[in-house]
């Protein structure tokens, strides 16, 4: 379905007026120092990007930020609904806030994000967590000023999670948290209805931002000194459907690639069914586009793929991978896989293992199937025990580790250009940077190199880490 419209400027202005009112209330209530907000985001980068807009709005309303809920005057959890485990963590962490609230009755507890878009979750929160002050869904993020105003003045719990109609809120303030890396949402929602997935229900229909809005934000990000932009969408390969402009995703990549500046472009997620040769050519030709493709396969078995409603076969996927590898030399491929989809047999699972061995991914994100209420797969018989699925999961992980170890060993002696992200987490005397293919390399260097691109030659590897040394500029490549 086509995008209906962007949120009208009058509505955004109305929200700005609420933001001013909240600011006044807060400065009267906290006259000496700004109140502190603790915002924690669960889930995907799309949610992280939402969290940065939420923080932008909170900052506009007069909040400063802190890094633990104990010190906060407002705790906000931006939740994820993709698997039960993510939901359980949220419920556990919200439960812990009860004590903080007893110590500080003025503490505001707010919950938002994908979980809050589900009626059964809202009911559970309402019944079992009475100290939660504010609940809002994914389609009313831009109305946070109004909702917080109601929370601060109404003395009642505020719940607002209407269904979405494909609207987009442009021009929200953003408080970016990624340092030299920035997230840039280019589209929202999803129309694919993979049978296991909750996203189409909690994020509504697919809609794309107009290219002028994406390019405006890209220029802002580059102007602020960021060195890596990751374009985000559930299915970036179908970018542009329903837009005024007929620019597709490959075209958008070319336009961003043409912006002046020293930066790299990444993107995720690509649905294999919409990945075109034009896109592969574009990745190969655009110097700023990283040679990395996250191409979730989910399963290597045709029956399971059909039951998942993925709309490609194993062979079609492998043909696409062959085309991708031939078109983009040195391409790094990564994937998501679900183990133990309802009704999957061990033999069918073996097709996934063999596909993983055939493709040789750089890295893999593997998940045990988690039933999501309201999705088609949640209604299917699921006879395989969790224990057995855990064994399959371990088998797949072991296969991938073997492949990764082989790839890591092959990298010794090669030189890669890395974006230096910061100090190594395990040894602060070293720096850590990521290659084009999203592989982390650690090397000795000085802090001034953080945020720059650097050529690093791989010297040795351990099971998990690749070590290297900086290559002087005159020796590069
Ligand atoms: N159970 C397990 N994994 C899931 N994913 C999505 N829905 C589920 C589910 N119900 C995984 C898919 C997707 C990734 C983001 O999360 O592999 O690509
Ligand atoms: Fe989680 Fe999906 Fe929502 Fe992202 S879009 S936060 S992965 S449920």
Tab-separated table of C-alpha atoms in Angstrom, residues 222-399:
chain	number	residue	atom	x	y	z
A	222	UNK	CA	28.116	13.936	7.142
A	223	UNK	CA	28.260	17.617	8.154
A	224	UNK	CA	28.354	16.547	11.819
A	225	UNK	CA	31.515	14.533	11.121
A	226	UNK	CA	30.074	10.995	11.034
A	227	UNK	CA	32.086	8.581	8.915
A	228	UNK	CA	29.602	5.795	8.375
A	229	UNK	CA	25.914	5.960	7.534
A	230	UNK	CA	23.789	2.830	7.833
A	231	UNK	CA	20.559	3.056	5.854
A	232	UNK	CA	17.792	1.204	7.642
A	233	UNK	CA	14.597	-0.527	6.648
A	234	UNK	CA	12.997	-3.943	7.062
A	235	UNK	CA	13.365	-4.453	3.323
A	236	UNK	CA	15.513	-1.724	1.803
A	237	UNK	CA	15.424	-3.418	-1.598
A	238	UNK	CA	11.829	-2.330	-2.106
A	239	UNK	CA	12.596	1.296	-1.174
A	240	UNK	CA	10.529	3.939	-2.941
A	241	UNK	CA	7.235	2.148	-3.601
A	242	UNK	CA	4.395	4.654	-3.262
A	243	UNK	CA	6.715	7.679	-3.226
A	244	UNK	CA	6.259	10.816	-5.303
A	245	UNK	CA	9.727	10.198	-6.721
A	246	UNK	CA	10.388	7.001	-8.694
A	247	UNK	CA	13.931	6.583	-7.329
A	248	UNK	CA	14.567	2.972	-6.283
A	249	UNK	CA	17.060	1.745	-3.668
A	250	UNK	CA	19.966	1.393	-6.092
A	251	UNK	CA	19.278	4.961	-7.274
A	252	UNK	CA	19.166	6.227	-3.702
A	253	UNK	CA	22.524	4.568	-2.975
A	254	UNK	CA	24.036	6.282	-6.019
A	255	UNK	CA	22.716	9.665	-4.884
A	256	UNK	CA	24.112	9.278	-1.368
A	257	UNK	CA	27.369	7.976	-2.803
A	258	UNK	CA	27.646	11.189	-4.821
A	259	UNK	CA	27.448	13.436	-1.734
A	260	UNK	CA	30.811	15.032	-0.973
A	261	UNK	CA	32.727	13.827	2.105
A	262	UNK	CA	34.869	11.017	3.464
A	263	UNK	CA	32.308	8.463	4.609
A	264	UNK	CA	31.036	4.943	3.987
A	265	UNK	CA	27.505	3.710	3.380
A	266	UNK	CA	26.057	0.518	4.818
A	267	UNK	CA	22.489	-0.703	4.670
A	268	UNK	CA	20.199	-3.338	6.092
A	269	UNK	CA	18.097	-5.421	5.702
A	270	UNK	CA	17.927	-6.828	2.185
A	271	UNK	CA	15.166	-9.293	1.383
A	272	UNK	CA	16.516	-11.818	-1.135
A	273	UNK	CA	13.300	-11.779	-3.171
A	274	UNK	CA	13.816	-8.082	-4.036
A	275	UNK	CA	17.594	-8.048	-4.456
A	276	UNK	CA	18.274	-7.036	-8.062
A	277	UNK	CA	21.354	-7.260	-10.258
A	278	UNK	CA	21.143	-3.461	-10.551
A	279	UNK	CA	21.662	-3.247	-6.787
A	280	UNK	CA	24.678	-5.582	-6.933
A	281	UNK	CA	26.217	-3.511	-9.749
A	282	UNK	CA	25.616	-0.383	-7.697
A	283	UNK	CA	27.363	-1.855	-4.652
A	284	UNK	CA	30.308	-2.814	-6.877
A	285	UNK	CA	30.577	0.583	-8.566
A	286	UNK	CA	29.962	3.021	-5.712
A	287	UNK	CA	33.227	3.662	-3.903
A	288	UNK	CA	31.534	4.694	-0.644
A	289	UNK	CA	29.239	1.678	-0.423
A	290	UNK	CA	30.656	-1.070	1.803
A	291	UNK	CA	31.130	-4.399	0.103
A	292	UNK	CA	28.840	-6.105	2.572
A	293	UNK	CA	25.396	-7.578	2.056
A	294	UNK	CA	23.189	-8.776	4.904
A	295	UNK	CA	20.938	-11.200	3.071
A	296	UNK	CA	18.854	-13.226	5.537
A	297	UNK	CA	18.084	-16.690	4.207
A	298	UNK	CA	16.194	-17.984	7.308
A	299	UNK	CA	16.256	-21.613	6.047
A	300	UNK	CA	17.935	-23.703	3.358
A	301	UNK	CA	14.955	-25.987	2.781
A	302	UNK	CA	12.284	-25.289	0.164
A	303	UNK	CA	9.327	-26.634	2.136
A	304	UNK	CA	10.287	-24.580	5.192
A	305	UNK	CA	10.913	-21.482	3.066
A	306	UNK	CA	7.409	-21.878	1.605
A	307	UNK	CA	5.891	-22.326	5.053
A	308	UNK	CA	7.725	-19.177	6.139
A	309	UNK	CA	6.288	-17.303	3.108
A	310	UNK	CA	9.753	-16.179	2.054
A	311	UNK	CA	8.915	-16.297	-1.663
A	312	UNK	CA	12.238	-17.678	-2.927
A	313	UNK	CA	13.652	-21.184	-3.205
A	314	UNK	CA	16.998	-22.459	-1.989
A	315	UNK	CA	18.240	-22.504	-5.600
A	316	UNK	CA	17.067	-18.950	-6.280
A	317	UNK	CA	18.893	-17.807	-3.149
A	318	UNK	CA	22.079	-19.638	-4.138
A	319	UNK	CA	21.887	-18.186	-7.665
A	320	UNK	CA	21.572	-14.725	-6.143
A	321	UNK	CA	24.589	-15.369	-3.904
A	322	UNK	CA	26.592	-16.549	-6.925
A	323	UNK	CA	25.639	-13.397	-8.837
A	324	UNK	CA	26.479	-11.236	-5.803
A	325	UNK	CA	29.917	-12.827	-5.358
A	326	UNK	CA	30.684	-12.537	-9.086
A	327	UNK	CA	29.490	-8.943	-9.358
A	328	UNK	CA	31.054	-7.580	-6.149
A	329	UNK	CA	34.599	-8.931	-5.703
A	330	UNK	CA	35.491	-9.480	-2.036
A	331	UNK	CA	31.855	-9.215	-0.956
A	332	UNK	CA	31.171	-10.119	2.653
A	333	UNK	CA	27.843	-11.898	3.154
A	334	UNK	CA	25.966	-12.233	6.428
A	335	UNK	CA	22.610	-13.793	7.203
A	336	UNK	CA	19.847	-14.476	9.723
A	337	UNK	CA	18.648	-18.029	10.308
A	338	UNK	CA	15.741	-19.441	12.275
A	339	UNK	CA	16.250	-22.897	13.764
A	340	UNK	CA	13.248	-25.030	14.629
A	341	UNK	CA	10.465	-23.378	12.633
A	342	UNK	CA	7.193	-25.243	13.484
A	343	UNK	CA	7.184	-28.633	11.762
A	344	UNK	CA	10.821	-28.420	10.616
A	345	UNK	CA	12.441	-31.862	10.646
A	346	UNK	CA	16.081	-32.662	11.345
A	347	UNK	CA	16.559	-33.557	7.646
A	348	UNK	CA	15.132	-30.193	6.607
A	349	UNK	CA	17.384	-28.457	9.118
A	350	UNK	CA	20.356	-30.235	7.492
A	351	UNK	CA	19.564	-28.319	4.294
A	352	UNK	CA	20.200	-25.125	6.241
A	353	UNK	CA	23.545	-26.437	7.510
A	354	UNK	CA	24.600	-27.406	3.983
A	355	UNK	CA	23.558	-24.010	2.623
A	356	UNK	CA	25.612	-22.261	5.299
A	357	UNK	CA	28.635	-24.384	4.333
A	358	UNK	CA	28.080	-23.606	0.672
A	359	UNK	CA	27.699	-19.836	1.024
A	360	UNK	CA	30.481	-19.357	3.618
A	361	UNK	CA	29.041	-16.329	5.381
A	362	UNK	CA	31.346	-13.927	7.204
A	363	UNK	CA	29.012	-14.109	10.167
A	364	UNK	CA	25.600	-15.437	11.012
A	365	UNK	CA	22.795	-14.398	13.355
A	366	UNK	CA	21.041	-17.564	14.451
A	367	UNK	CA	17.787	-17.698	16.404
A	368	UNK	CA	15.651	-20.476	17.809
A	369	UNK	CA	12.079	-20.031	16.582
A	370	UNK	CA	9.944	-18.117	19.056
A	371	UNK	CA	6.141	-18.213	18.608
A	372	UNK	CA	4.629	-14.734	18.274
A	373	UNK	CA	0.966	-14.330	19.117
A	374	UNK	CA	-1.120	-13.291	16.107
A	375	UNK	CA	1.304	-14.614	13.455
A	376	UNK	CA	0.384	-17.497	11.128
A	377	UNK	CA	3.238	-19.764	12.268
A	378	UNK	CA	2.135	-19.550	15.911
A	379	UNK	CA	-0.918	-21.651	14.901
A	380	UNK	CA	1.150	-24.472	13.348
A	381	UNK	CA	1.878	-27.746	15.164
A	382	UNK	CA	5.375	-27.604	16.667
A	383	UNK	CA	6.322	-31.119	17.785
A	384	UNK	CA	10.114	-30.719	18.157
A	385	UNK	CA	11.168	-30.028	21.757
A	386	UNK	CA	13.085	-26.931	22.749
A	387	UNK	CA	15.935	-29.154	23.953
A	388	UNK	CA	16.254	-30.722	20.506
A	389	UNK	CA	16.140	-27.317	18.814
A	390	UNK	CA	18.921	-26.183	21.126
A	391	UNK	CA	21.043	-29.109	19.881
A	392	UNK	CA	20.348	-28.174	16.253
A	393	UNK	CA	21.246	-24.584	17.098
A	394	UNK	CA	24.605	-25.743	18.546
A	395	UNK	CA	25.263	-27.837	15.439
A	396	UNK	CA	24.684	-24.844	13.165
A	397	UNK	CA	26.782	-22.562	15.333
A	398	UNK	CA	29.645	-25.087	15.247
A	399	UNK	CA	29.467	-25.276	11.439
